[in-house]
mmCIF file of C-alpha atoms and ligand atoms in Angstrom:
data_model
loop_
_atom_site.group_PDB
_atom_site.id
_atom_site.type_symbol
_atom_site.label_atom_id
_atom_site.label_comp_id
_atom_site.label_asym_id
_atom_site.label_seq_id
_atom_site.Cartn_x
_atom_site.Cartn_y
_atom_site.Cartn_z
ATOM 1 C CA MET A 166 -20.100 -0.444 15.893
ATOM 2 C CA ILE A 167 -17.294 0.178 13.725
ATOM 3 C CA LYS A 168 -18.335 3.047 10.817
ATOM 4 C CA TYR A 169 -16.536 1.764 8.089
ATOM 5 C CA ASN A 170 -18.776 4.518 5.272
ATOM 6 C CA GLN A 171 -18.270 7.695 7.309
ATOM 7 C CA ILE A 172 -17.346 9.881 4.055
ATOM 8 C CA GLU A 173 -17.483 13.276 6.179
ATOM 9 C CA SER A 174 -13.926 14.838 5.800
ATOM 10 C CA THR A 175 -11.962 15.901 9.421
ATOM 11 C CA LEU A 176 -12.379 12.209 10.896
ATOM 12 C CA TRP A 177 -8.869 12.533 12.000
ATOM 13 C CA LYS A 178 -8.275 12.984 16.015
ATOM 14 C CA THR A 179 -4.630 13.599 15.306
ATOM 15 C CA THR A 180 -2.361 15.120 12.649
ATOM 16 C CA GLU A 181 0.545 13.006 14.301
ATOM 17 C CA ALA A 182 1.821 9.596 13.085
ATOM 18 C CA LEU A 183 1.075 6.643 15.965
ATOM 19 C CA SER A 184 3.801 4.148 16.706
ATOM 20 C CA LEU A 185 2.064 0.271 15.798
ATOM 21 C CA SER A 186 -0.380 -1.003 18.386
ATOM 22 C CA ALA A 187 -3.929 -2.864 18.062
ATOM 23 C CA GLU A 188 -5.625 -0.032 18.914
ATOM 24 C CA SER A 189 -3.498 2.362 16.525
ATOM 25 C CA ILE A 190 -4.192 0.075 13.293
ATOM 26 C CA LYS A 191 -8.160 -0.124 14.741
ATOM 27 C CA MET A 192 -8.223 3.169 14.631
ATOM 28 C CA LEU A 193 -6.323 3.223 11.556
ATOM 29 C CA PHE A 194 -8.574 1.174 9.363
ATOM 30 C CA GLU A 195 -11.591 3.395 11.080
ATOM 31 C CA ASN A 196 -10.211 6.498 9.586
ATOM 32 C CA LYS A 197 -9.364 8.183 13.046
ATOM 33 C CA ILE A 198 -6.146 8.810 12.737
ATOM 34 C CA PRO A 199 -3.428 9.618 9.272
ATOM 35 C CA LEU A 200 -1.115 6.998 10.330
ATOM 36 C CA VAL A 201 1.404 4.488 11.546
ATOM 37 C CA ARG A 202 4.999 4.506 11.818
ATOM 38 C CA ILE A 203 7.029 2.299 12.802
ATOM 39 C CA GLU A 204 10.629 3.637 13.187
ATOM 40 C CA LYS A 205 14.087 1.148 12.395
ATOM 41 C CA PHE A 206 11.710 -1.644 11.453
ATOM 42 C CA ALA A 207 15.166 -2.055 9.483
ATOM 43 C CA THR A 208 18.362 -1.460 9.433
ATOM 44 C CA PRO A 209 20.339 0.710 6.875
ATOM 45 C CA GLN A 210 22.350 -2.607 6.161
ATOM 46 C CA GLU A 211 19.299 -4.763 5.286
ATOM 47 C CA CYS A 212 17.560 -1.708 3.250
ATOM 48 C CA GLU A 213 20.639 -1.657 0.706
ATOM 49 C CA ALA A 214 20.864 -5.338 0.575
ATOM 50 C CA LEU A 215 17.570 -5.423 -0.593
ATOM 51 C CA VAL A 216 17.905 -2.557 -2.822
ATOM 52 C CA THR A 217 21.260 -4.175 -4.561
ATOM 53 C CA GLN A 218 19.282 -7.543 -5.405
ATOM 54 C CA ALA A 219 16.336 -5.367 -6.646
ATOM 55 C CA ASN A 220 18.269 -3.589 -8.928
ATOM 56 C CA LEU A 221 20.334 -6.959 -10.226
ATOM 57 C CA LEU A 222 16.920 -8.507 -10.790
ATOM 58 C CA GLY A 223 15.229 -5.532 -12.744
ATOM 59 C CA PHE A 224 12.690 -3.725 -12.117
ATOM 60 C CA ASP A 225 9.351 -3.628 -14.822
ATOM 61 C CA VAL A 226 7.105 -0.694 -15.526
ATOM 62 C CA TYR A 227 3.564 -0.693 -14.396
ATOM 63 C CA GLN A 228 1.272 -0.971 -17.295
ATOM 64 C CA ASN A 229 -1.369 1.801 -18.144
ATOM 65 C CA VAL A 230 0.134 4.468 -15.466
ATOM 66 C CA THR A 231 1.551 7.971 -16.343
ATOM 67 C CA PRO A 232 4.002 9.184 -14.685
ATOM 68 C CA LYS A 233 6.230 6.047 -14.711
ATOM 69 C CA ILE A 234 5.916 3.455 -11.680
ATOM 70 C CA GLU A 235 8.764 0.976 -11.414
ATOM 71 C CA ARG A 236 7.924 -2.094 -9.159
ATOM 72 C CA ILE A 237 9.296 -5.895 -9.148
ATOM 73 C CA GLY A 238 6.404 -8.031 -7.856
ATOM 74 C CA ILE A 239 2.718 -8.217 -9.647
ATOM 75 C CA THR A 240 -0.543 -6.633 -8.678
ATOM 76 C CA VAL A 241 -3.995 -6.954 -9.035
ATOM 77 C CA PHE A 242 -4.533 -3.648 -10.020
ATOM 78 C CA GLU A 243 -3.185 -4.510 -12.921
ATOM 79 C CA TYR A 244 -4.338 -7.615 -13.992
ATOM 80 C CA ASN A 245 -7.958 -6.242 -13.500
ATOM 81 C CA ASN A 246 -7.683 -5.833 -17.927
ATOM 82 C CA ILE A 247 -5.394 -9.195 -18.235
ATOM 83 C CA GLY A 248 -7.861 -11.419 -16.269
ATOM 84 C CA LYS A 249 -7.868 -13.106 -12.883
ATOM 85 C CA GLU A 250 -6.582 -16.371 -14.272
ATOM 86 C CA ASP A 251 -2.990 -14.761 -15.581
ATOM 87 C CA TYR A 252 -2.288 -13.378 -11.912
ATOM 88 C CA PHE A 253 -2.497 -16.434 -9.972
ATOM 89 C CA GLN A 254 -0.817 -18.344 -12.760
ATOM 90 C CA ALA A 255 1.686 -15.277 -12.370
ATOM 91 C CA VAL A 256 1.710 -15.719 -8.549
ATOM 92 C CA GLU A 257 5.293 -18.500 -8.408
ATOM 93 C CA ARG A 258 7.152 -16.620 -10.570
ATOM 94 C CA ALA A 259 6.505 -13.051 -8.361
ATOM 95 C CA ARG A 260 7.477 -15.303 -5.460
ATOM 96 C CA LYS A 261 10.431 -17.058 -6.186
ATOM 97 C CA GLU A 262 11.630 -13.396 -7.578
ATOM 98 C CA GLN A 263 10.641 -12.064 -4.387
ATOM 99 C CA TYR A 264 13.091 -14.644 -2.853
ATOM 100 C CA ARG A 265 15.568 -13.770 -4.792
ATOM 101 C CA ILE A 266 15.861 -10.155 -3.290
ATOM 102 C CA THR A 267 14.702 -10.965 0.350
ATOM 103 C CA SER A 268 17.416 -13.930 0.428
ATOM 104 C CA ALA A 269 20.227 -11.862 0.193
ATOM 105 C CA SER A 270 18.868 -9.848 2.929
ATOM 106 C CA PHE A 271 15.453 -9.985 5.287
ATOM 107 C CA ASN A 272 11.794 -10.774 4.333
ATOM 108 C CA PRO A 273 9.935 -7.105 4.974
ATOM 109 C CA LEU A 274 6.259 -9.257 4.615
ATOM 110 C CA GLU A 275 7.221 -11.534 6.718
ATOM 111 C CA ARG A 276 8.761 -9.658 9.713
ATOM 112 C CA LEU A 277 5.468 -6.911 9.284
ATOM 113 C CA MET A 278 3.145 -9.837 9.210
ATOM 114 C CA ALA A 279 4.913 -11.576 12.623
ATOM 115 C CA THR A 280 4.613 -7.549 14.236
ATOM 116 C CA MET A 281 1.393 -7.014 13.208
ATOM 117 C CA GLN A 282 -0.205 -10.574 14.382
ATOM 118 C CA ASN A 283 1.902 -9.993 17.846
ATOM 119 C CA GLN A 284 0.204 -6.455 18.709
ATOM 120 C CA THR A 285 -3.011 -7.091 17.486
ATOM 121 C CA GLY A 286 -4.183 -10.458 18.002
ATOM 122 C CA ARG A 287 -6.248 -11.447 15.099
ATOM 123 C CA THR A 288 -5.443 -13.518 12.127
ATOM 124 C CA VAL A 289 -2.897 -12.430 9.958
ATOM 125 C CA ARG A 290 -2.581 -14.350 6.571
ATOM 126 C CA ILE A 291 -1.931 -13.904 2.658
ATOM 127 C CA ALA A 292 -4.759 -13.496 1.527
ATOM 128 C CA SER A 293 -5.999 -16.310 -1.073
ATOM 129 C CA GLU A 294 -8.997 -17.755 -2.958
ATOM 130 C CA SER A 295 -10.318 -21.507 -2.634
ATOM 131 C CA SER A 296 -10.461 -21.334 -6.405
ATOM 132 C CA TRP A 297 -7.082 -19.965 -7.177
ATOM 133 C CA GLY A 298 -4.764 -20.328 -4.356
ATOM 134 C CA SER A 299 -2.698 -17.338 -2.560
ATOM 135 C CA TYR A 300 -2.651 -14.085 -3.874
ATOM 136 C CA HIS A 301 1.102 -12.766 -3.761
ATOM 137 C CA ALA A 302 2.236 -9.979 -1.543
ATOM 138 C CA GLY A 303 5.121 -7.727 -1.376
ATOM 139 C CA LEU A 304 6.140 -5.523 -4.003
ATOM 140 C CA THR A 305 9.736 -3.857 -4.234
ATOM 141 C CA ARG A 306 8.924 -0.305 -5.910
ATOM 142 C CA LYS A 307 10.484 3.153 -7.459
ATOM 143 C CA ILE A 308 8.184 6.027 -7.438
ATOM 144 C CA GLU A 309 10.780 8.719 -8.720
ATOM 145 C CA GLU A 310 8.283 10.841 -10.890
ATOM 146 C CA GLY A 311 5.474 11.110 -8.089
ATOM 147 C CA THR A 312 2.294 9.683 -8.780
ATOM 148 C CA GLN A 313 -1.334 11.305 -9.525
ATOM 149 C CA LEU A 314 -3.939 11.622 -7.024
ATOM 150 C CA HIS A 315 -5.587 7.631 -6.121
ATOM 151 C CA ILE A 316 -7.106 5.813 -3.978
ATOM 152 C CA ASP A 317 -5.928 1.750 -3.080
ATOM 153 C CA TYR A 318 -9.834 0.513 -2.050
ATOM 154 C CA ALA A 319 -10.439 -3.006 -3.565
ATOM 155 C CA PRO A 320 -14.041 -2.863 -3.195
ATOM 156 C CA THR A 321 -14.501 -0.878 -5.983
ATOM 157 C CA GLU A 322 -11.419 -1.781 -8.236
ATOM 158 C CA GLN A 323 -11.470 -5.692 -7.334
ATOM 159 C CA LEU A 324 -14.617 -6.545 -8.107
ATOM 160 C CA GLY A 325 -15.213 -10.394 -8.371
ATOM 161 C CA TRP A 326 -11.998 -10.914 -6.277
ATOM 162 C CA GLU A 327 -12.428 -12.253 -2.603
ATOM 163 C CA VAL A 328 -10.275 -9.594 -1.838
ATOM 164 C CA SER A 329 -13.326 -7.082 -2.730
ATOM 165 C CA LYS A 330 -14.791 -8.639 0.360
ATOM 166 C CA VAL A 331 -12.244 -6.002 2.747
ATOM 167 C CA VAL A 332 -14.521 -3.565 4.719
ATOM 168 C CA ALA A 333 -11.307 -1.400 5.274
ATOM 169 C CA GLN A 334 -7.969 -1.020 3.765
ATOM 170 C CA LEU A 335 -4.357 0.381 4.613
ATOM 171 C CA ALA A 336 -1.084 -0.054 2.812
ATOM 172 C CA TRP A 337 2.051 -0.032 4.402
ATOM 173 C CA ASN A 338 5.548 0.968 2.858
ATOM 174 C CA LEU A 339 8.929 0.216 4.206
ATOM 175 C CA TYR A 340 11.218 3.221 2.592
ATOM 176 C CA LEU A 341 14.696 1.251 1.541
ATOM 177 C CA GLN A 342 16.702 4.270 -0.144
ATOM 178 C CA ILE A 343 15.637 7.766 -0.405
ATOM 179 C CA SER A 344 17.223 10.639 -1.114
ATOM 180 C CA LEU A 345 16.832 12.751 1.288
ATOM 181 C CA ASN A 346 16.349 16.021 -0.358
ATOM 182 C CA ASP A 347 13.072 18.027 0.551
ATOM 183 C CA SER A 348 11.190 15.832 -2.436
ATOM 184 C CA GLY A 349 9.138 12.686 -2.352
ATOM 185 C CA LYS A 350 6.875 13.204 0.344
ATOM 186 C CA THR A 351 3.986 11.049 0.838
ATOM 187 C CA TYR A 352 0.850 13.279 0.803
ATOM 188 C CA ILE A 353 -2.191 11.736 2.600
ATOM 189 C CA TYR A 354 -6.154 13.689 2.080
ATOM 190 C CA ASP A 355 -8.818 13.848 5.542
ATOM 191 C CA ARG A 356 -11.188 12.634 2.440
ATOM 192 C CA GLN A 357 -12.316 8.770 2.160
ATOM 193 C CA TRP A 358 -13.602 7.790 -1.628
ATOM 194 C CA HIS A 359 -17.260 6.951 -2.217
ATOM 195 C CA PRO A 360 -19.009 6.076 -4.799
ATOM 196 C CA GLY A 361 -19.887 9.264 -6.767
ATOM 197 C CA ASP A 362 -16.256 10.221 -6.742
ATOM 198 C CA GLU A 363 -16.030 8.494 -10.240
ATOM 199 C CA THR A 364 -16.668 11.399 -11.970
ATOM 200 C CA TYR A 365 -13.728 13.147 -10.794
ATOM 201 C CA LYS A 366 -11.625 9.806 -12.279
ATOM 202 C CA LEU A 367 -9.113 11.015 -14.960
ATOM 203 C CA ASP A 368 -7.652 7.472 -16.283
ATOM 204 C CA SER A 369 -6.862 4.376 -14.843
ATOM 205 C CA TYR A 370 -6.184 5.407 -11.268
ATOM 206 C CA GLY A 371 -5.763 9.500 -11.305
ATOM 207 C CA TYR A 372 -8.311 11.489 -10.009
ATOM 208 C CA ASN A 373 -8.580 15.721 -10.068
ATOM 209 C CA ASN A 374 -7.534 17.490 -7.650
ATOM 210 C CA ALA A 375 -11.332 19.378 -7.109
ATOM 211 C CA VAL A 376 -12.007 16.056 -5.319
ATOM 212 C CA VAL A 377 -9.989 16.542 -2.006
ATOM 213 C CA SER A 378 -10.718 20.724 -2.158
ATOM 214 C CA GLY A 379 -11.729 22.145 1.604
ATOM 215 C CA ALA A 380 -9.872 18.372 2.605
ATOM 216 C CA SER A 381 -7.262 18.574 5.206
ATOM 217 C CA SER A 382 -3.813 16.803 4.763
ATOM 218 C CA LEU A 383 -0.899 15.862 5.878
ATOM 219 C CA ASN A 384 2.242 15.409 4.549
ATOM 220 C CA PHE A 385 5.563 12.751 5.831
ATOM 221 C CA GLN A 386 9.127 12.795 4.414
ATOM 222 C CA PRO A 387 10.012 8.867 4.545
ATOM 223 C CA GLN A 388 13.179 8.084 6.240
ATOM 224 C CA VAL A 389 14.806 4.756 5.512
ATOM 225 C CA GLY A 390 14.537 2.061 7.310
ATOM 226 C CA ASP A 391 10.616 3.318 8.764
ATOM 227 C CA VAL A 392 7.843 1.532 7.465
ATOM 228 C CA TYR A 393 4.733 4.168 7.755
ATOM 229 C CA ILE A 394 1.361 2.442 7.397
ATOM 230 C CA PHE A 395 -2.177 4.252 5.964
ATOM 231 C CA ASN A 396 -5.476 4.221 4.994
ATOM 232 C CA THR A 397 -6.043 3.817 1.500
ATOM 233 C CA ARG A 398 -9.359 4.756 0.862
ATOM 234 C CA ASN A 399 -8.200 8.089 1.908
ATOM 235 C CA TYR A 400 -6.663 9.973 -1.128
ATOM 236 C CA HIS A 401 -3.009 10.362 -1.276
ATOM 237 C CA THR A 402 -0.456 11.105 -3.662
ATOM 238 C CA VAL A 403 3.901 10.954 -4.157
ATOM 239 C CA GLU A 404 5.234 14.125 -5.022
ATOM 240 C CA PRO A 405 8.521 13.142 -7.479
ATOM 241 C CA ILE A 406 11.788 13.291 -6.394
ATOM 242 C CA LYS A 407 14.977 14.429 -6.743
ATOM 243 C CA GLY A 408 16.617 11.216 -7.039
ATOM 244 C CA GLN A 409 15.940 7.371 -5.789
ATOM 245 C CA ARG A 410 12.672 6.291 -3.865
ATOM 246 C CA VAL A 411 12.754 2.916 -3.599
ATOM 247 C CA THR A 412 10.114 0.627 -1.050
ATOM 248 C CA PHE A 413 9.035 -2.477 0.050
ATOM 249 C CA THR A 414 4.792 -2.580 0.049
ATOM 250 C CA SER A 415 1.984 -4.528 0.066
ATOM 251 C CA ALA A 416 -2.145 -3.999 0.610
ATOM 252 C CA ILE A 417 -2.872 -4.279 4.019
ATOM 253 C CA GLY A 418 -7.024 -5.264 4.421
ATOM 254 C CA LEU A 419 -9.725 -5.722 6.871
ATOM 255 C CA LEU A 420 -12.274 -8.707 6.487
ATOM 256 C CA PRO A 421 -15.617 -9.089 8.202
ATOM 257 C CA ASN A 422 -14.575 -11.446 10.379
ATOM 258 C CA ASP A 423 -11.893 -9.568 11.790
ATOM 259 C CA GLU A 424 -9.206 -11.184 10.009
ATOM 260 C CA ILE A 425 -6.328 -9.394 8.161
ATOM 261 C CA ILE A 426 -4.779 -9.855 4.960
ATOM 262 C CA PHE A 427 -2.181 -9.316 2.845
ATOM 263 C CA TRP A 428 -1.669 -8.994 -1.119
ATOM 264 C CA SER A 429 -0.396 -6.644 -4.100
HETATM 265 O O1 LIG B 246 5.438 5.034 -2.079
HETATM 266 C C1 LIG B 246 5.060 6.099 -1.045
HETATM 267 O O2 LIG B 246 5.115 6.184 -0.179
HETATM 268 C C2 LIG B 246 3.015 5.762 -1.253
HETATM 269 C C3 LIG B 246 3.355 4.685 -2.418
HETATM 270 C C4 LIG B 246 1.314 4.636 -2.333
HETATM 271 O O3 LIG B 246 0.496 5.104 -3.198
HETATM 272 C C5 LIG B 246 0.605 3.231 -1.810
HETATM 273 O O4 LIG B 246 1.686 2.231 -1.101
HETATM 274 O O5 LIG B 246 -0.654 3.123 -1.869
HETATM 275 FE FE1 LIG B 247 -1.833 4.029 -3.235
#
């Protein structure tokens, strides 16, 4: 029986990134490993074409988030305050915007979902709700000033949304444009969120560093074209970069019936 609610630190059996397989994804959901990496998921040309289109379309900034994070696409995180109805009304427009970016190159979301389906043999689909329809999945995102220490975990953050039924949550990021100068690394801690942690919460999403004191961590410097997948119930942070840092990303959740869902 898989235990998703273990909260002890030092659960990881390795500090290496593993390649994508049914087994590595299972271990990532269980927080037994820190990272899955798909090398050369996309070519430099494919990534560059996505960035060119995204820049033509223009990025919006995340609401209520400091330091600044820019994105194209909509997030349940931001619509928590605005309302679920508005989120589902915005889905179609977000999908059209995404098509304008991906039609000039390729659709990273479709490629990743197909890869996951092939590797895991599980049902892989976009999250949906019977009364509202499909969620949006896939952001083009710029994190250049870094993030606060945070988690992304629908069972605590998206109460009242169907995605809150997931029993484990990951994020995948395809790195589209990265200035390689030893900055902009992603740090992941071997410490998962649990309810008592809310006393460490600082604002809309950041947590005090004390919450990870004593926990082991790892960091990685992404390369253009690579996908990294990690468990976002684990505290994580992105350091500021000197230059550009653009990704294509979404959340991945595991439902109790073993289906894998994607949303943003
Ligand atoms: O950009 C990254 O490396 C990770 C960003 C992040 O916090 C996430 O994908 O949940
Ligand atoms: Fe995150």
